[in-house]
Amino acid sequence: MKIFRNILIGVLVLVLVVIGSGVWFIRSAWPEVSGTTMIAGLSAPVEIIRDEWGVPHIYAENERDLFMAQGFVHAQDRLWQMEYRRHVGSGTVSSIIGERAIDYDRSIRTIGLRRAAEREWAQLDEEIQGILEAYADGVNAYIDANRNQLPIEFTLMGGYTPAPWEPIDTLTYGYVTSFSLAGNHRLEFLRARIIAGAGEEVIDDLLPPYEDDKPIIIPEEARGYESMADMGFTGFDTLADMLGDPGASWGSNNWVVHGSRTETGMPILASDTHLNLDVPSSWYANGLHGGRFDVVGTTFPGVPGVIVGHNNNIAWSVTNLNPDVQDLFLEKLDDAENPTQYEFEGEWQNLEIIDETIEVKGQESIDFNVYITRHGPIINDAIDSMADADPMSLRWAGVGESALFEGLIRINLSQNWDEFRNAVSFWDVPSQNFLYADVEGNIGYQMSGQIPIRPAKTDGLVPVPGWTGEHDWEGYIPFEELPTILNPSQGFLATANNKIVGDDYPYVIAHEWDPGFRAARITQLLEENSYVDVDYIQEMHADTYSLPAEALRPYLLDVEPENEAQEQALQYVEDWDLRFETDRIGASIYQTWYWFLLNNTLNDDLSEDLANDYLAGQYERHGSFQVPTMIAFMQDPDNAWFDDKTTAEVETRDDIVQQSLGDALEWLNEGYGNNPERWTWGDLHQMTFYGRPFGGMNPVLGFFYNSDEIPARGDNFTINAASFSFSNPFKMNHGVSQRQIVDLGNLDNMLTVQATGQSERIWHPNRFDMTELWQDVEYIPMHASSERVNASGVNVLTLLPQESAE
């Protein structure tokens, strides 16, 4: 027993030593946020004041030092995130994680995000290049000063030191973001597959047009686009061809209320951006004060400037536009295996052939060719399902030609509406809905982006022949003719990825929009209240009321219960207030019923793969078209879609509604027990913040990098958005990543919050310290004046110039 006790004590001591050493090793690499640090390249001292949330305000005497310090600060808190994302954008992930990323790298190299960034760099003016270079110098100053104390992720990846940060890395990040926000080509694939698998006649049912009763961004009385109908396209033939890129179509909300409708008499601007919910967050709160810049808001680590926020005179926010800026072109090549030419207008044109090499950790590198036509790269080798399909190229507007970062910097410096609109004119990709407010009381909307003008015979909805030239773009919609409005009579503006203008607008912006339920609910809440304040805006951010459920629940409540369990379930649904709060049982029963309603209605009409893609696959985030589809179906009790083709009987709507209720209760009983008290929406609808790439590698790393499961409010169509896929019901996979409220009457007290925290470091107090606030729809204050910033500061770091070593 004594020997056993001594062994046990020894093992415990060893475990404690290992744990203690690990904690020390991790904590020792945390960045210094107080005191002084000397870095080469500064021309004068820079002061960085952080509050309790780790939000830094940077005070510099000149602009080069300001952006160098921003690069330094971003690297302090997010160096691994920046490093990983530049590998993602450059298609070099295989070099750090091995063969698992080969297919991904091949796709990204084919699309050519970094090639596009290199072209953009060559055309930027010296001022913007200088800002990007200063930012890169700041990142590299941090790397150089901390080579022996880099984040632990570099050790886990084999102990390598990151290569110097380059301005091209920042530009590539811009295209990574655009990659995530533009993905119309996926809908072209889906539309073509539906036509091939189920017939062209079902397209309007399954992918319906935007509903007339849903809001548009520019009010009816303010459009006035009729005069544009006869304008020509002179000069557009000189525009360069663009490359293209796949991606998912994310959402967001923002709205701005004129001072005539607020209690303070000044505008209030609200925004909540929707992205993947990883740890760390995509966002990083930051204040920049130096030279011409005095701006606060949220930033992207890896990018200089403020993406969403305010300066001393204006505030702005964005949502994704989701325009149709991608087309697929079928191509004719001279050789299927080793092509050198493609046909265009009866002549053979030389392909641009680019040799690519993928470096793979732990094995030999992989060489392959990228073939580029006038329409863009041939993408068959980049997408597994297209390997045996006819050659197809992808064209994407604006890639490699954008002046995105010039637009961003100009927005940060804008002092009025005219300057702001001029700044937005440089923001070509990703296309966005910009909302604006200023201290003079103005509110406005401006659309951004290069939107292609297609020939009359081309709608951009399905792949088209590329060899005829008949479907080639004729140019882009001139910026002066993009939708815009200042001070609408209704006293507010709201965007939620919904349709922008009516059908009288002379150009096609897109055919597929978000169904408009979030926009309708925002509009409804703003119309209900003649005067709003910041507290009311916060209530709107928290809103989980479901308009789709309002439309569909009556059909479920009309069911005649077949047993006591169904009767009890229907009572929960009837008592439900149509809000997707975590304690609502009726929400779970309704959503599960709807899931089975979809499957029972559509699965017998579509192939299994096509049904999965339509209902739950990669296309779902492009608008969840099945909801307006089902609302339309339910109005016709004898709609042919309800008939189960696998049975001899002819089923009606009421049959499928009844069947789906039984299926839902069976599924809930099997998964959550037969006690409905355990069926709350928070029991079903949960989310996990994933630390990429480590969170998915193995359970041990997942324990350290991922959050616990968190009960999630909202669903795919509520203002407080918390989306899930029916392929994995009902785990939240996307939603509100950041919220912000700016009262133009009190710029010194902007409210903001992000989903996790400022720091990426394991166990750091600022890693998850905003999550509970985010979950409860609460905020932290983000001050603007030096007096308030100093009063709330808890750590001060001074960066001092150091002469470079000879």
mmCIF file of N, CA, C and O in Angstrom, residues 250 276-277 546 580 587-588 590-596 598-599 614-624 626-627 667 681 684-687 712-718 720-736:
data_model
loop_
_atom_site.group_PDB
_atom_site.id
_atom_site.type_symbol
_atom_site.label_atom_id
_atom_site.label_comp_id
_atom_site.label_asym_id
_atom_site.label_seq_id
_atom_site.Cartn_x
_atom_site.Cartn_y
_atom_site.Cartn_z
ATOM 1 N N TRP A 250 -23.895 34.799 -47.315
ATOM 2 C CA TRP A 250 -24.275 35.078 -45.941
ATOM 3 C C TRP A 250 -25.271 36.222 -45.868
ATOM 4 O O TRP A 250 -25.451 36.982 -46.800
ATOM 5 N N ASN A 276 -19.964 32.903 -40.274
ATOM 6 C CA ASN A 276 -19.685 31.693 -39.510
ATOM 7 C C ASN A 276 -19.287 32.057 -38.092
ATOM 8 O O ASN A 276 -18.605 33.060 -37.857
ATOM 9 N N LEU A 277 -19.696 31.239 -37.146
ATOM 10 C CA LEU A 277 -19.434 31.534 -35.743
ATOM 11 C C LEU A 277 -18.276 30.674 -35.249
ATOM 12 O O LEU A 277 -18.470 29.593 -34.691
ATOM 13 N N SER A 546 -41.237 34.810 -35.398
ATOM 14 C CA SER A 546 -41.125 34.148 -36.692
ATOM 15 C C SER A 546 -42.327 34.446 -37.577
ATOM 16 O O SER A 546 -43.447 33.994 -37.301
ATOM 17 N N PHE A 580 -38.770 32.199 -31.098
ATOM 18 C CA PHE A 580 -37.825 31.100 -30.938
ATOM 19 C C PHE A 580 -36.864 31.407 -29.790
ATOM 20 O O PHE A 580 -35.673 31.622 -29.984
ATOM 21 N N ALA A 587 -42.018 25.913 -30.028
ATOM 22 C CA ALA A 587 -41.094 26.207 -31.133
ATOM 23 C C ALA A 587 -40.451 24.927 -31.650
ATOM 24 O O ALA A 587 -40.296 24.735 -32.861
ATOM 25 N N SER A 588 -40.066 24.030 -30.738
ATOM 26 C CA SER A 588 -39.418 22.783 -31.137
ATOM 27 C C SER A 588 -40.390 21.875 -31.886
ATOM 28 O O SER A 588 -40.035 21.259 -32.898
ATOM 29 N N TYR A 590 -43.106 22.761 -33.526
ATOM 30 C CA TYR A 590 -43.393 23.361 -34.828
ATOM 31 C C TYR A 590 -42.246 23.133 -35.805
ATOM 32 O O TYR A 590 -42.471 22.700 -36.945
ATOM 33 N N GLN A 591 -41.005 23.424 -35.398
ATOM 34 C CA GLN A 591 -39.880 23.344 -36.325
ATOM 35 C C GLN A 591 -39.624 21.904 -36.762
ATOM 36 O O GLN A 591 -39.280 21.655 -37.928
ATOM 37 N N THR A 592 -39.796 20.951 -35.857
ATOM 38 C CA THR A 592 -39.623 19.545 -36.225
ATOM 39 C C THR A 592 -40.726 19.110 -37.190
ATOM 40 O O THR A 592 -40.475 18.388 -38.165
ATOM 41 N N TRP A 593 -41.955 19.556 -36.907
ATOM 42 C CA TRP A 593 -43.054 19.269 -37.836
ATOM 43 C C TRP A 593 -42.759 19.840 -39.211
ATOM 44 O O TRP A 593 -42.959 19.164 -40.227
ATOM 45 N N TYR A 594 -42.236 21.053 -39.268
ATOM 46 C CA TYR A 594 -41.967 21.674 -40.558
ATOM 47 C C TYR A 594 -40.881 20.912 -41.315
ATOM 48 O O TYR A 594 -40.969 20.746 -42.539
ATOM 49 N N TRP A 595 -39.893 20.441 -40.611
ATOM 50 C CA TRP A 595 -38.823 19.653 -41.232
ATOM 51 C C TRP A 595 -39.413 18.407 -41.910
ATOM 52 O O TRP A 595 -39.106 18.114 -43.076
ATOM 53 N N PHE A 596 -40.279 17.702 -41.207
ATOM 54 C CA PHE A 596 -40.904 16.520 -41.812
ATOM 55 C C PHE A 596 -41.902 16.903 -42.899
ATOM 56 O O PHE A 596 -42.062 16.170 -43.890
ATOM 57 N N LEU A 598 -41.549 19.308 -45.041
ATOM 58 C CA LEU A 598 -40.724 19.491 -46.235
ATOM 59 C C LEU A 598 -40.377 18.156 -46.876
ATOM 60 O O LEU A 598 -40.560 17.953 -48.076
ATOM 61 N N ASN A 599 -39.848 17.267 -46.060
ATOM 62 C CA ASN A 599 -39.412 15.979 -46.594
ATOM 63 C C ASN A 599 -40.581 15.172 -47.154
ATOM 64 O O ASN A 599 -40.476 14.574 -48.233
ATOM 65 N N TYR A 614 -31.430 20.618 -52.201
ATOM 66 C CA TYR A 614 -32.437 21.673 -52.170
ATOM 67 C C TYR A 614 -32.852 22.017 -50.740
ATOM 68 O O TYR A 614 -32.973 23.187 -50.371
ATOM 69 N N LEU A 615 -33.049 20.993 -49.923
ATOM 70 C CA LEU A 615 -33.590 21.213 -48.589
ATOM 71 C C LEU A 615 -32.538 21.578 -47.556
ATOM 72 O O LEU A 615 -32.800 22.342 -46.637
ATOM 73 N N ALA A 616 -31.344 21.015 -47.701
ATOM 74 C CA ALA A 616 -30.428 21.131 -46.573
ATOM 75 C C ALA A 616 -28.974 21.327 -46.955
ATOM 76 O O ALA A 616 -28.147 21.522 -46.081
ATOM 77 N N GLY A 617 -28.647 21.273 -48.203
ATOM 78 C CA GLY A 617 -27.242 21.292 -48.578
ATOM 79 C C GLY A 617 -26.666 22.678 -48.676
ATOM 80 O O GLY A 617 -27.124 23.635 -48.051
ATOM 81 N N GLN A 618 -25.653 22.801 -49.521
ATOM 82 C CA GLN A 618 -24.881 24.025 -49.611
ATOM 83 C C GLN A 618 -25.696 25.204 -50.145
ATOM 84 O O GLN A 618 -25.300 26.354 -50.019
ATOM 85 N N TYR A 619 -26.854 24.919 -50.720
ATOM 86 C CA TYR A 619 -27.625 25.995 -51.318
ATOM 87 C C TYR A 619 -28.551 26.676 -50.317
ATOM 88 O O TYR A 619 -29.077 27.745 -50.599
ATOM 89 N N GLU A 620 -28.764 26.061 -49.170
ATOM 90 C CA GLU A 620 -29.800 26.550 -48.275
ATOM 91 C C GLU A 620 -29.545 27.989 -47.857
ATOM 92 O O GLU A 620 -30.458 28.791 -47.728
ATOM 93 N N ARG A 621 -28.277 28.357 -47.670
ATOM 94 C CA ARG A 621 -27.989 29.698 -47.197
ATOM 95 C C ARG A 621 -28.239 30.758 -48.267
ATOM 96 O O ARG A 621 -28.157 31.934 -47.996
ATOM 97 N N HIS A 622 -28.494 30.344 -49.475
ATOM 98 C CA HIS A 622 -28.764 31.318 -50.522
ATOM 99 C C HIS A 622 -30.195 31.833 -50.457
ATOM 100 O O HIS A 622 -30.642 32.498 -51.378
ATOM 101 N N GLY A 623 -30.926 31.567 -49.436
ATOM 102 C CA GLY A 623 -32.249 32.151 -49.316
ATOM 103 C C GLY A 623 -33.303 31.236 -48.742
ATOM 104 O O GLY A 623 -34.430 31.672 -48.542
ATOM 105 N N SER A 624 -32.991 29.980 -48.499
ATOM 106 C CA SER A 624 -33.970 29.038 -47.963
ATOM 107 C C SER A 624 -35.293 29.165 -48.719
ATOM 108 O O SER A 624 -36.343 29.467 -48.160
ATOM 109 N N GLN A 626 -37.303 27.180 -49.773
ATOM 110 C CA GLN A 626 -38.404 26.272 -49.531
ATOM 111 C C GLN A 626 -39.486 26.899 -48.659
ATOM 112 O O GLN A 626 -40.633 26.437 -48.668
ATOM 113 N N VAL A 627 -39.177 27.953 -47.905
ATOM 114 C CA VAL A 627 -40.202 28.521 -47.029
ATOM 115 C C VAL A 627 -41.293 29.242 -47.825
ATOM 116 O O VAL A 627 -42.475 28.923 -47.665
ATOM 117 N N TRP A 667 -39.831 11.394 -33.721
ATOM 118 C CA TRP A 667 -38.423 11.816 -33.741
ATOM 119 C C TRP A 667 -38.040 12.469 -32.415
ATOM 120 O O TRP A 667 -36.968 12.195 -31.863
ATOM 121 N N TRP A 681 -36.645 24.624 -27.200
ATOM 122 C CA TRP A 681 -35.866 25.024 -28.370
ATOM 123 C C TRP A 681 -34.372 25.061 -28.029
ATOM 124 O O TRP A 681 -33.534 24.717 -28.853
ATOM 125 N N LEU A 684 -32.918 21.561 -28.431
ATOM 126 C CA LEU A 684 -32.714 21.131 -29.819
ATOM 127 C C LEU A 684 -31.703 22.001 -30.553
ATOM 128 O O LEU A 684 -30.871 21.502 -31.312
ATOM 129 N N HIS A 685 -31.804 23.307 -30.333
ATOM 130 C CA HIS A 685 -31.090 24.293 -31.147
ATOM 131 C C HIS A 685 -29.882 24.810 -30.361
ATOM 132 O O HIS A 685 -30.012 25.693 -29.516
ATOM 133 N N GLN A 686 -28.732 24.223 -30.643
ATOM 134 C CA GLN A 686 -27.522 24.589 -29.911
ATOM 135 C C GLN A 686 -26.404 24.892 -30.894
ATOM 136 O O GLN A 686 -26.457 24.528 -32.070
ATOM 137 N N MET A 687 -25.406 25.592 -30.401
ATOM 138 C CA MET A 687 -24.285 25.925 -31.266
ATOM 139 C C MET A 687 -22.979 25.786 -30.496
ATOM 140 O O MET A 687 -22.942 25.849 -29.270
ATOM 141 N N ALA A 712 -29.248 28.134 -28.242
ATOM 142 C CA ALA A 712 -29.279 29.271 -29.157
ATOM 143 C C ALA A 712 -30.705 29.749 -29.388
ATOM 144 O O ALA A 712 -31.617 28.955 -29.619
ATOM 145 N N ARG A 713 -30.896 31.061 -29.352
ATOM 146 C CA ARG A 713 -32.181 31.683 -29.658
ATOM 147 C C ARG A 713 -32.299 31.888 -31.168
ATOM 148 O O ARG A 713 -31.322 31.837 -31.892
ATOM 149 N N GLY A 714 -33.518 32.136 -31.630
ATOM 150 C CA GLY A 714 -33.722 32.484 -33.024
ATOM 151 C C GLY A 714 -33.696 31.299 -33.956
ATOM 152 O O GLY A 714 -33.465 30.156 -33.568
ATOM 153 N N ASP A 715 -33.936 31.578 -35.244
ATOM 154 C CA ASP A 715 -33.803 30.558 -36.279
ATOM 155 C C ASP A 715 -33.372 31.241 -37.568
ATOM 156 O O ASP A 715 -32.887 32.366 -37.562
ATOM 157 N N ASN A 716 -33.583 30.580 -38.709
ATOM 158 C CA ASN A 716 -33.079 31.081 -39.986
ATOM 159 C C ASN A 716 -33.736 32.372 -40.442
ATOM 160 O O ASN A 716 -33.186 33.069 -41.296
ATOM 161 N N PHE A 717 -34.907 32.720 -39.901
ATOM 162 C CA PHE A 717 -35.676 33.840 -40.445
ATOM 163 C C PHE A 717 -36.015 34.902 -39.406
ATOM 164 O O PHE A 717 -36.790 35.806 -39.699
ATOM 165 N N THR A 718 -35.462 34.804 -38.216
ATOM 166 C CA THR A 718 -35.724 35.813 -37.197
ATOM 167 C C THR A 718 -34.665 36.904 -37.279
ATOM 168 O O THR A 718 -33.564 36.699 -37.790
ATOM 169 N N ASN A 720 -32.956 38.161 -34.817
ATOM 170 C CA ASN A 720 -31.849 37.550 -34.077
ATOM 171 C C ASN A 720 -31.576 36.201 -34.738
ATOM 172 O O ASN A 720 -32.039 35.155 -34.312
ATOM 173 N N ALA A 721 -30.805 36.270 -35.803
ATOM 174 C CA ALA A 721 -30.664 35.116 -36.689
ATOM 175 C C ALA A 721 -29.758 34.048 -36.091
ATOM 176 O O ALA A 721 -28.697 34.354 -35.544
ATOM 177 N N ALA A 722 -30.180 32.803 -36.225
ATOM 178 C CA ALA A 722 -29.416 31.662 -35.718
ATOM 179 C C ALA A 722 -29.713 30.470 -36.614
ATOM 180 O O ALA A 722 -30.523 29.609 -36.298
ATOM 181 N N SER A 723 -29.048 30.422 -37.750
ATOM 182 C CA SER A 723 -29.404 29.475 -38.799
ATOM 183 C C SER A 723 -28.916 28.067 -38.501
ATOM 184 O O SER A 723 -27.938 27.863 -37.797
ATOM 185 N N PHE A 724 -29.604 27.120 -39.094
ATOM 186 C CA PHE A 724 -29.215 25.712 -39.029
ATOM 187 C C PHE A 724 -29.517 25.091 -40.376
ATOM 188 O O PHE A 724 -30.238 25.653 -41.204
ATOM 189 N N SER A 725 -28.970 23.922 -40.594
ATOM 190 C CA SER A 725 -29.231 23.177 -41.815
ATOM 191 C C SER A 725 -30.068 21.962 -41.480
ATOM 192 O O SER A 725 -29.847 21.304 -40.450
ATOM 193 N N PHE A 726 -31.017 21.633 -42.357
ATOM 194 C CA PHE A 726 -31.840 20.450 -42.120
ATOM 195 C C PHE A 726 -31.057 19.158 -42.325
ATOM 196 O O PHE A 726 -31.556 18.074 -42.057
ATOM 197 N N SER A 727 -29.808 19.280 -42.795
ATOM 198 C CA SER A 727 -28.967 18.089 -42.856
ATOM 199 C C SER A 727 -28.407 17.740 -41.486
ATOM 200 O O SER A 727 -27.917 16.641 -41.277
ATOM 201 N N ASN A 728 -28.493 18.682 -40.539
ATOM 202 C CA ASN A 728 -28.031 18.430 -39.171
ATOM 203 C C ASN A 728 -28.940 19.186 -38.215
ATOM 204 O O ASN A 728 -28.519 20.127 -37.552
ATOM 205 N N PRO A 729 -30.211 18.768 -38.150
ATOM 206 C CA PRO A 729 -31.153 19.532 -37.337
ATOM 207 C C PRO A 729 -30.861 19.333 -35.849
ATOM 208 O O PRO A 729 -30.586 18.218 -35.428
ATOM 209 N N PHE A 730 -30.899 20.356 -35.057
ATOM 210 C CA PHE A 730 -31.111 21.753 -35.417
ATOM 211 C C PHE A 730 -29.925 22.546 -34.902
ATOM 212 O O PHE A 730 -30.068 23.560 -34.225
ATOM 213 N N LYS A 731 -28.720 22.082 -35.237
ATOM 214 C CA LYS A 731 -27.497 22.664 -34.722
ATOM 215 C C LYS A 731 -27.193 23.966 -35.461
ATOM 216 O O LYS A 731 -27.040 23.995 -36.672
ATOM 217 N N MET A 732 -27.076 25.038 -34.712
ATOM 218 C CA MET A 732 -26.806 26.345 -35.306
ATOM 219 C C MET A 732 -25.429 26.336 -35.961
ATOM 220 O O MET A 732 -24.441 25.914 -35.367
ATOM 221 N N ASN A 733 -25.363 26.820 -37.216
ATOM 222 C CA ASN A 733 -24.091 26.834 -37.929
ATOM 223 C C ASN A 733 -23.715 28.201 -38.469
ATOM 224 O O ASN A 733 -22.689 28.358 -39.126
ATOM 225 N N HIS A 734 -24.548 29.204 -38.193
ATOM 226 C CA HIS A 734 -24.308 30.512 -38.795
ATOM 227 C C HIS A 734 -25.283 31.484 -38.169
ATOM 228 O O HIS A 734 -26.410 31.132 -37.836
ATOM 229 N N GLY A 735 -24.858 32.713 -37.958
ATOM 230 C CA GLY A 735 -25.774 33.680 -37.370
ATOM 231 C C GLY A 735 -25.104 34.993 -37.068
ATOM 232 O O GLY A 735 -24.094 35.360 -37.676
ATOM 233 N N VAL A 736 -25.666 35.717 -36.112
ATOM 234 C CA VAL A 736 -25.168 37.047 -35.762
ATOM 235 C C VAL A 736 -23.751 36.920 -35.204
ATOM 236 O O VAL A 736 -23.532 36.248 -34.198
#
